[in-house]
Coordinates of C-alpha atoms and ligand atoms in Angstrom, one line a residue:
M23 CA 0.0 0.0 0.0
A24 CA 1.3 3.5 -0.9
P25 CA 2.2 5.8 1.9
V26 CA -0.3 8.5 2.7
G27 CA 1.1 12.0 2.0
V28 CA 0.6 14.5 4.6
L29 CA 1.8 18.0 4.9
P30 CA 3.8 18.8 7.9
A31 CA 4.0 22.5 9.4
T32 CA 7.1 23.0 7.4
G33 CA 5.5 21.9 4.1
G34 CA 6.5 19.2 1.6
P35 CA 5.1 15.7 1.5
T36 CA 6.1 13.2 4.1
K37 CA 5.1 9.6 4.8
D38 CA 2.6 8.5 7.5
F39 CA 2.6 4.7 7.6
G40 CA -0.4 4.8 9.8
G41 CA 1.3 3.8 13.1
R42 CA -0.8 3.8 16.1
I43 CA 0.0 3.8 19.8
T44 CA -0.3 0.1 20.7
S45 CA 0.1 -1.3 24.0
S46 CA 3.4 -3.2 22.5
V47 CA 5.0 0.1 21.5
V48 CA 4.1 1.5 25.0
V49 CA 5.7 -1.3 27.0
T50 CA 8.7 -1.5 24.8
C51 CA 9.4 2.2 25.0
V52 CA 8.9 2.3 28.7
V53 CA 11.3 -0.5 29.2
A54 CA 13.9 1.3 27.0
A55 CA 13.3 4.6 28.7
S56 CA 14.1 3.0 31.9
S57 CA 17.7 3.0 30.7
G58 CA 17.6 6.6 32.1
L59 CA 17.5 5.2 35.7
I60 CA 21.2 4.6 36.0
F61 CA 22.2 8.0 34.9
G62 CA 19.7 9.7 37.1
Y63 CA 20.6 7.4 40.1
D64 CA 24.3 8.4 39.7
I65 CA 23.6 12.2 39.3
G66 CA 21.6 12.3 42.4
I67 CA 23.9 9.9 44.5
S68 CA 27.1 11.8 43.8
G69 CA 25.7 15.0 45.1
G70 CA 24.5 13.6 48.3
V71 CA 27.3 11.3 49.1
T72 CA 30.0 14.0 48.8
T73 CA 28.2 15.9 51.8
M74 CA 28.1 12.8 54.0
E75 CA 30.7 13.2 56.7
P76 CA 32.0 9.6 57.2
F77 CA 32.4 9.4 53.4
L78 CA 34.4 12.7 53.5
K79 CA 36.4 11.5 56.5
K80 CA 37.3 8.3 54.8
F81 CA 38.2 9.5 51.4
F82 CA 38.7 13.2 51.5
P83 CA 39.6 14.2 55.0
S84 CA 41.1 17.7 53.8
V85 CA 37.8 18.8 52.6
L86 CA 36.3 18.1 55.9
R87 CA 38.8 20.2 57.6
Q88 CA 38.5 22.9 55.3
A89 CA 34.7 23.1 55.4
G90 CA 35.1 23.2 59.2
A91 CA 37.7 26.1 59.1
A92 CA 36.4 28.4 56.4
E93 CA 33.3 30.0 57.6
T94 CA 34.1 33.3 56.2
N95 CA 32.4 33.2 53.0
I96 CA 29.2 31.0 51.9
Y97 CA 30.6 30.3 48.3
C98 CA 33.8 28.7 49.2
Q99 CA 33.4 26.0 51.6
Y100 CA 33.8 22.9 49.4
D101 CA 36.1 24.0 47.0
S102 CA 38.4 20.9 46.5
Q103 CA 39.6 19.7 43.2
L104 CA 40.1 15.9 44.3
L105 CA 36.4 16.0 45.4
T106 CA 35.3 17.3 42.2
A107 CA 37.5 14.8 40.3
F108 CA 35.7 12.0 42.1
T109 CA 32.2 13.5 40.6
S110 CA 33.5 14.1 37.3
S111 CA 35.7 11.1 36.5
L112 CA 32.5 9.6 35.3
Y113 CA 32.0 12.1 32.5
I114 CA 35.4 11.6 31.1
A115 CA 34.7 7.9 30.8
G116 CA 31.2 8.5 29.6
L117 CA 32.8 10.8 26.8
V118 CA 35.2 8.2 25.4
A119 CA 32.4 5.6 25.8
S120 CA 30.0 7.7 23.7
L121 CA 32.2 7.9 20.7
V122 CA 33.0 4.2 20.7
A123 CA 29.3 3.5 21.2
S124 CA 28.4 5.0 18.1
R125 CA 30.0 2.0 16.4
V126 CA 28.8 -0.4 18.8
T127 CA 25.4 0.8 18.5
A128 CA 25.6 0.5 14.7
A129 CA 26.9 -2.8 14.7
L130 CA 25.4 -4.5 17.6
G131 CA 22.1 -2.7 17.6
R132 CA 20.5 -0.3 20.0
K133 CA 19.1 -3.2 22.3
N134 CA 22.4 -4.9 22.8
T135 CA 24.2 -1.6 23.5
M136 CA 21.8 -0.8 26.2
V137 CA 22.3 -4.3 27.9
L138 CA 26.1 -3.7 27.6
G139 CA 25.6 -0.5 29.3
G140 CA 23.7 -1.7 32.0
L141 CA 25.9 -4.7 32.9
T142 CA 29.2 -2.2 32.9
F143 CA 27.3 0.0 35.2
L144 CA 26.3 -2.9 37.4
A145 CA 30.1 -3.6 37.7
G146 CA 30.9 -0.1 38.6
G147 CA 28.3 0.0 41.3
N148 CA 29.6 -3.1 42.7
I149 CA 33.3 -1.8 43.2
N150 CA 31.9 1.7 44.5
G151 CA 30.0 -0.1 47.0
G152 CA 32.8 -2.2 48.3
A153 CA 35.3 0.7 47.9
V154 CA 38.2 0.9 50.4
N155 CA 40.2 3.6 49.0
V156 CA 40.0 6.6 46.5
A157 CA 41.5 4.4 43.6
M158 CA 38.5 2.1 43.7
L159 CA 36.1 4.9 44.0
I160 CA 37.6 6.3 40.7
I161 CA 37.6 2.9 39.0
G162 CA 34.1 2.3 40.0
R163 CA 33.2 5.7 38.5
I164 CA 35.0 5.0 35.4
L165 CA 32.8 1.7 34.9
L166 CA 29.8 3.7 35.6
G167 CA 30.7 6.4 33.0
F168 CA 31.1 3.7 30.4
G169 CA 27.8 2.2 31.5
V170 CA 26.0 5.6 31.1
G171 CA 27.9 6.3 27.8
F172 CA 26.6 3.3 26.2
T173 CA 23.1 3.4 27.5
N174 CA 22.7 7.2 26.8
Q175 CA 23.7 6.7 23.5
A176 CA 21.4 3.9 22.5
A177 CA 18.1 4.3 24.5
P178 CA 17.0 7.8 23.0
L179 CA 17.7 6.4 19.5
Y180 CA 15.7 3.4 20.3
L181 CA 12.7 5.7 21.5
S182 CA 12.8 7.6 18.3
E183 CA 13.1 4.9 16.0
V184 CA 10.3 2.8 17.5
A185 CA 7.7 5.6 18.4
P186 CA 5.1 6.5 15.8
A187 CA 6.2 9.7 14.3
K188 CA 3.1 11.6 15.6
W189 CA 4.0 10.7 19.1
R190 CA 7.8 10.6 18.9
G191 CA 8.2 13.4 21.3
A192 CA 6.1 12.1 24.1
F193 CA 7.7 8.6 23.8
N194 CA 11.3 10.2 23.9
T195 CA 10.7 12.3 26.9
G196 CA 10.3 9.0 28.8
F197 CA 14.0 8.8 28.8
Q198 CA 14.5 12.1 30.7
F199 CA 11.4 11.0 33.1
F200 CA 13.4 8.0 34.2
I201 CA 16.5 10.0 34.6
G202 CA 14.3 12.1 37.0
I203 CA 13.1 9.1 38.7
G204 CA 16.7 8.1 39.3
V205 CA 17.5 11.3 40.6
V206 CA 14.6 11.5 43.0
A207 CA 15.1 8.1 44.3
S208 CA 18.7 8.5 45.1
N209 CA 18.0 11.8 46.8
F210 CA 15.5 9.9 49.0
L211 CA 18.1 7.2 49.6
N212 CA 20.8 9.7 50.5
F213 CA 18.4 11.7 52.9
F214 CA 17.7 8.4 55.0
L215 CA 21.3 6.9 54.5
S216 CA 23.2 10.0 55.5
K217 CA 22.4 9.2 59.2
H218 CA 24.3 6.0 59.0
P219 CA 28.0 5.8 59.4
W220 CA 28.1 3.3 56.4
G221 CA 25.2 5.1 54.4
W222 CA 27.5 6.3 51.8
R223 CA 28.6 2.6 51.0
L224 CA 24.8 1.6 50.5
S225 CA 24.2 4.7 48.6
L226 CA 26.9 3.9 46.0
G227 CA 26.4 0.1 46.0
L228 CA 22.6 0.3 45.6
A229 CA 23.5 1.6 42.1
V230 CA 23.3 -2.2 41.1
V231 CA 19.4 -2.2 41.6
P232 CA 18.5 0.2 38.8
A233 CA 21.2 -1.3 36.6
A234 CA 19.7 -4.7 37.1
I235 CA 16.4 -3.5 36.3
M236 CA 17.2 -1.8 33.2
T237 CA 19.5 -4.5 32.0
L238 CA 16.8 -7.2 32.4
G239 CA 14.3 -5.0 30.7
A240 CA 16.4 -4.3 27.8
A241 CA 17.4 -8.0 27.4
L242 CA 13.8 -8.7 27.0
I243 CA 12.5 -6.3 24.2
S244 CA 13.4 -6.7 20.6
D245 CA 15.6 -4.1 18.7
T246 CA 14.2 -1.4 16.5
P247 CA 13.2 -2.0 12.9
S248 CA 15.8 0.4 11.5
S249 CA 18.6 -1.3 13.4
L250 CA 17.6 -4.6 12.4
V251 CA 17.3 -3.5 8.8
E252 CA 20.8 -2.0 9.0
R253 CA 22.1 -5.3 10.2
G254 CA 20.5 -7.1 7.4
R255 CA 18.0 -8.9 9.6
L256 CA 14.8 -8.2 7.5
R257 CA 12.5 -10.9 8.7
D258 CA 13.1 -9.8 12.3
A259 CA 12.4 -6.2 11.3
K260 CA 9.3 -7.1 9.9
Q261 CA 8.2 -9.0 12.9
S262 CA 9.3 -6.0 15.1
L263 CA 7.1 -3.8 12.9
I264 CA 4.1 -5.9 13.2
R265 CA 4.4 -6.1 16.7
I266 CA 4.7 -2.5 17.6
R267 CA 2.7 -1.0 14.8
G268 CA -0.3 -3.3 15.1
A269 CA -2.9 -4.5 12.8
G270 CA -3.9 -2.0 10.1
A271 CA -0.6 -0.3 9.9
D272 CA 1.3 -0.2 6.6
V273 CA 4.1 -2.4 7.7
E274 CA 5.3 -3.4 4.2
G275 CA 5.4 0.4 3.2
E276 CA 7.4 1.3 6.1
L277 CA 9.7 -1.7 5.9
D278 CA 10.5 -0.9 2.1
D279 CA 11.2 2.6 3.0
L280 CA 13.6 1.6 5.7
V281 CA 15.3 -0.9 3.5
N282 CA 15.7 1.8 0.6
S283 CA 17.1 4.4 3.2
V284 CA 19.5 1.9 4.7
G285 CA 20.5 0.8 1.1
A286 CA 21.3 4.2 -0.1
A287 CA 23.5 4.7 3.2
K288 CA 25.3 1.7 2.5
A289 CA 25.8 2.3 -1.2
A290 CA 27.6 5.7 -0.1
D291 CA 29.9 3.5 2.1
R292 CA 32.0 6.2 3.7
E293 CA 33.3 6.6 7.0
P294 CA 30.5 8.0 8.9
F295 CA 32.7 10.5 11.1
V296 CA 33.9 11.9 7.6
T297 CA 30.3 11.8 6.0
I298 CA 29.1 13.8 9.1
L299 CA 31.5 16.7 8.4
E300 CA 30.2 17.4 4.7
R301 CA 28.6 20.6 4.1
R302 CA 25.0 19.1 3.6
H303 CA 25.2 17.8 7.0
R304 CA 26.3 21.1 8.7
P305 CA 22.7 22.0 10.2
Q306 CA 22.6 18.6 12.0
L307 CA 26.1 18.7 13.1
V308 CA 25.8 22.1 14.5
M309 CA 22.7 21.0 16.5
A310 CA 24.3 17.8 17.8
V311 CA 26.9 20.0 19.4
A312 CA 25.0 23.0 20.2
I313 CA 22.0 21.3 21.8
P314 CA 23.8 19.3 24.5
F315 CA 26.3 22.0 25.1
F316 CA 23.5 24.5 25.7
Q317 CA 21.7 22.0 27.9
Q318 CA 24.6 21.9 30.2
V319 CA 25.2 25.8 30.3
T320 CA 21.7 26.1 31.6
G321 CA 23.6 25.1 34.9
I322 CA 21.2 22.2 35.7
N323 CA 24.0 19.7 36.9
I324 CA 25.5 22.3 39.1
I325 CA 22.3 22.5 40.9
A326 CA 21.7 18.7 40.8
F327 CA 25.3 17.8 41.9
Y328 CA 25.6 20.5 44.4
A329 CA 22.0 21.3 45.6
P330 CA 22.6 19.7 48.9
V331 CA 26.1 21.6 49.2
L332 CA 24.6 24.8 48.1
F333 CA 21.6 24.7 50.3
Q334 CA 23.9 23.8 53.3
S335 CA 26.1 26.6 52.5
I336 CA 23.4 29.2 52.4
G337 CA 22.3 28.3 55.8
F338 CA 19.9 25.1 55.7
G339 CA 20.9 22.2 58.0
K340 CA 22.3 19.1 56.7
D341 CA 18.9 17.1 56.6
S342 CA 16.9 20.2 55.1
A343 CA 19.6 20.5 52.4
L344 CA 19.1 17.0 51.2
M345 CA 15.3 17.3 51.5
S346 CA 15.2 20.5 49.6
S347 CA 17.1 18.8 46.8
T348 CA 14.5 16.2 46.8
I349 CA 11.9 18.5 46.4
L350 CA 13.9 20.2 43.6
G351 CA 13.9 16.7 41.8
V352 CA 10.1 16.0 42.4
V353 CA 9.2 19.3 40.7
N354 CA 11.5 18.5 37.9
L355 CA 9.8 15.2 37.5
G356 CA 6.4 16.6 37.3
A357 CA 7.5 19.3 34.7
I358 CA 8.8 16.3 32.5
L359 CA 5.3 14.9 32.3
V360 CA 4.0 18.4 31.1
S361 CA 6.4 18.0 28.4
T362 CA 5.3 14.5 27.7
A363 CA 1.7 15.9 27.4
V364 CA 2.4 18.8 25.1
V365 CA 5.5 18.3 23.0
D366 CA 3.9 16.8 20.0
R367 CA 0.9 19.3 20.3
Y368 CA 2.7 22.6 20.8
G369 CA 6.1 21.5 19.4
R370 CA 9.8 21.5 20.4
R371 CA 10.4 25.3 19.8
F372 CA 7.5 26.5 21.8
L373 CA 8.6 24.6 25.0
F374 CA 12.3 25.5 24.3
V375 CA 11.5 29.1 24.5
A376 CA 8.9 29.2 27.3
G377 CA 11.2 27.0 29.5
G378 CA 14.3 29.3 28.6
L379 CA 12.6 32.4 29.5
Q380 CA 11.5 30.8 32.9
M381 CA 14.9 29.7 33.8
L382 CA 16.4 33.0 32.8
V383 CA 14.1 34.8 35.1
C384 CA 14.9 32.5 37.9
K385 CA 18.6 32.5 37.6
L386 CA 18.6 36.4 37.8
A387 CA 16.2 36.4 40.7
V388 CA 18.4 33.8 42.5
A389 CA 21.5 36.2 42.1
A390 CA 19.6 39.2 43.3
V391 CA 18.3 37.3 46.5
L392 CA 21.8 35.9 47.3
V393 CA 23.1 39.5 47.0
A394 CA 20.3 40.8 49.2
G395 CA 20.6 38.0 51.7
T396 CA 24.3 37.6 52.1
G397 CA 25.8 40.7 50.8
A398 CA 27.9 41.0 47.7
S399 CA 30.7 39.1 49.2
G400 CA 28.7 36.4 50.6
T401 CA 29.8 37.0 54.2
E402 CA 26.5 37.9 55.9
H403 CA 24.2 35.1 57.3
I404 CA 21.0 34.6 54.9
S405 CA 17.7 34.7 56.6
K406 CA 15.4 31.5 56.7
E407 CA 13.0 33.5 54.5
L408 CA 15.4 34.4 51.9
A409 CA 16.9 30.8 51.9
V410 CA 13.4 29.6 51.4
A411 CA 12.9 32.2 48.5
V412 CA 16.2 30.6 46.8
L413 CA 14.5 27.2 47.1
I414 CA 11.3 28.3 45.4
L415 CA 13.3 30.1 42.8
L416 CA 15.2 26.9 42.1
C417 CA 12.2 24.8 42.0
T418 CA 10.7 27.1 39.3
Y419 CA 14.0 27.0 37.4
G420 CA 13.9 23.2 37.5
A421 CA 10.4 23.1 36.2
G422 CA 11.5 25.3 33.4
F423 CA 14.4 22.8 32.7
G424 CA 12.0 19.9 33.1
W425 CA 9.7 20.8 30.3
S426 CA 12.3 22.2 27.9
W427 CA 16.0 21.5 27.7
G428 CA 15.9 18.5 29.9
P429 CA 13.9 16.1 27.6
L430 CA 14.2 18.0 24.3
S431 CA 18.1 17.7 24.5
W432 CA 17.7 13.9 24.1
L433 CA 15.0 14.2 21.6
I434 CA 16.4 16.6 18.9
P435 CA 19.8 14.9 18.3
S436 CA 17.9 11.4 18.1
E437 CA 15.5 12.5 15.4
I438 CA 17.3 14.8 13.0
F439 CA 20.0 12.6 11.6
P440 CA 19.6 10.4 8.5
I441 CA 20.1 6.8 9.2
K442 CA 23.7 6.5 7.8
I443 CA 24.9 9.0 10.4
R444 CA 22.5 8.7 13.1
T445 CA 24.6 6.7 15.6
T446 CA 27.6 8.9 14.7
G447 CA 25.5 12.2 15.4
Q448 CA 24.2 10.6 18.5
G449 CA 27.4 9.8 19.7
I450 CA 29.0 13.3 19.2
S451 CA 26.1 14.7 21.0
Q452 CA 26.7 12.6 23.9
A453 CA 30.3 13.2 23.9
V454 CA 29.7 17.0 24.1
N455 CA 27.1 16.4 26.7
F456 CA 29.7 14.6 29.0
A457 CA 32.7 17.1 28.0
T458 CA 30.6 20.1 29.0
T459 CA 29.3 18.4 32.2
F460 CA 32.8 17.6 33.1
A461 CA 34.4 21.1 32.5
L462 CA 31.4 22.8 34.4
S463 CA 31.4 20.4 37.4
Q464 CA 35.2 20.5 37.6
S465 CA 35.1 24.1 37.6
F466 CA 31.9 25.0 39.4
L467 CA 33.0 25.1 42.9
A468 CA 36.0 27.3 42.2
M469 CA 33.7 29.5 40.0
L470 CA 31.3 29.8 42.8
C471 CA 34.1 30.6 45.2
H472 CA 35.5 33.5 43.0
L473 CA 32.5 34.8 41.0
K474 CA 29.9 34.3 44.0
Y475 CA 26.4 35.2 43.0
G476 CA 28.0 36.0 39.7
A477 CA 28.0 32.4 38.8
F478 CA 24.3 32.4 38.5
L479 CA 24.7 35.6 36.1
F480 CA 27.0 33.7 34.0
Y481 CA 24.2 30.8 33.4
A482 CA 21.7 33.4 32.8
G483 CA 23.8 34.8 30.0
W484 CA 23.9 31.4 28.5
I485 CA 20.2 30.8 28.8
A486 CA 19.6 34.0 26.9
T487 CA 22.0 33.0 24.2
M488 CA 20.5 29.4 23.9
T489 CA 16.8 30.8 23.8
L490 CA 17.6 33.2 20.9
F491 CA 19.6 30.4 19.0
V492 CA 16.5 28.2 19.3
V493 CA 14.3 31.0 17.9
L494 CA 16.8 31.8 14.9
F495 CA 18.2 28.4 14.0
L496 CA 16.0 25.3 15.2
P497 CA 13.4 24.2 12.9
E498 CA 10.4 22.5 14.2
T499 CA 10.5 18.5 13.9
K500 CA 7.2 17.7 15.4
G501 CA 5.3 15.0 13.7
I502 CA 7.8 14.6 10.8
P503 CA 8.9 11.0 10.1
L504 CA 12.5 10.4 10.6
D505 CA 13.1 9.6 7.1
S506 CA 11.5 12.8 5.9
M507 CA 13.3 15.1 8.2
Q508 CA 15.5 16.6 5.4
G509 CA 12.8 18.9 4.2
I510 CA 13.2 21.0 7.5
W511 CA 16.5 22.2 6.6
E512 CA 15.6 22.8 2.9
Q513 CA 13.1 25.2 3.9
H514 CA 14.8 26.9 6.8
W515 CA 16.0 30.7 6.1
Y516 CA 19.4 29.9 7.3
W517 CA 20.2 26.3 6.6
R518 CA 18.8 25.9 3.3
R519 CA 22.0 27.3 1.7
F520 CA 23.9 24.4 3.2
V521 CA 21.6 21.6 2.0
S522 CA 20.3 22.8 -1.3
T523 CA 23.6 23.7 -2.9
T524 CA 24.7 20.1 -3.1
V525 CA 23.1 17.0 -4.5
S526 CA 22.2 14.8 -1.6
A527 CA 23.4 10.9 -1.7
Ligands
BGC629 C1 21.1 16.1 31.7 C2 21.8 15.8 33.0 C3 21.0 16.3 34.0 C4 19.8 15.7 34.1 C5 18.9 16.4 35.3 C6 19.8 15.4 31.7 O1 18.9 15.4 30.8 O2 21.9 15.5 30.5 O3 23.0 16.3 32.5 O4 21.8 16.0 35.3 O5 19.1 15.8 33.0 O6 17.8 15.7 35.4

């Protein structure tokens, strides 16, 4: 049956093979999205564990001494390079893994890459839970990094390839939702376990639980039709399509289309890291670099890693600091669901801009409240009321991130690339995400110490820049099938000069 022609918002015919939401596609996607659990768990755990006294005493005693002695300035208490190296070693490993993973994901498939990532994370969690010295901590974190490097690469691609085009945004936000669940669960754990001398060990070791859940889940689902076609398994690809699209869908049409795209990609037979640098792929490449970079310079991880530290240093007690970051996580989770509900209705651009403006206002306000509460040098004691105001502003900021740059930064890179360079683009995007997270987390405490409230203004400047970037350069991708995505660049006021002057392969 011939595909039905529809006209997307950007114009130009695209194919709609009649894919509906079937229970099978929902279950499969929920399972795939649960891969986000391990990344979220790690993000939440590291921030909390690094404020646990027995942990610091055992591995980083100098940080503890410094925190006790330096009461002069709220911004400088935890500025230790070794402590930040512990947190950010994962990101270097993740960066390396992402680049390798682009090949693994193409060769072994999305599903197998998720399983591999889960198993590596499981090993890392075990080593960290049993750590007796800093070396074991770092080795464990490197394995965790490889784990998330693999799963973060494969899961968003899986979701975008399996979801019906009309609902791709909603399904893809599931990944960020599970990241959020991981963050909240680990914050809760930290909150209760911080009271025990061996609590840090459990917090780190329990990483094996989300890893086991997602690995088992990933092992039970079938791979995406595109990936199966890419690996020459046509019969399995057809079975997979029948299962996820349900009766009544034009499975033959979709399969033919996949076979054609993959055939064209294979005929070109070029090194994908070279192909992606060609002028005609410039718009996608720019997005693969800019989107994750911008996501990180919203400053979200600074808040996620250091929320407990931050709240503690602006006058919340230890317990209320951990509780506050849990509240922040729950608000963020609710906001992701808002994104799920509207991303395929109002589109990606609308959410990016609305969320961006919200985050911008909050960052500026936090800087103002900190100056009002602690003085320009941060030496005065902040009142409880103003500390609560900071918490409310950060929650509103977290909500803005939750319905915009959080989920959409996984969605956009996974949906804009043609199949021949899809895993390469996703790999680059992941590597940029990790590299930027590393650079920021390595420098944030020093930056907070030197720039003080100006650190928040620094991020506000970036948020203004990225919002403008989206308005000018990011075309709308809502509802457009992956194979028809080329049209959005051909019609874009700026990008069309890159894609229309050359003949596409
Ligand atoms: C980001 C992470 C961040 C998390 C917060 C993810 O989308 O990539 O860096 O920590 O969201 O929930």
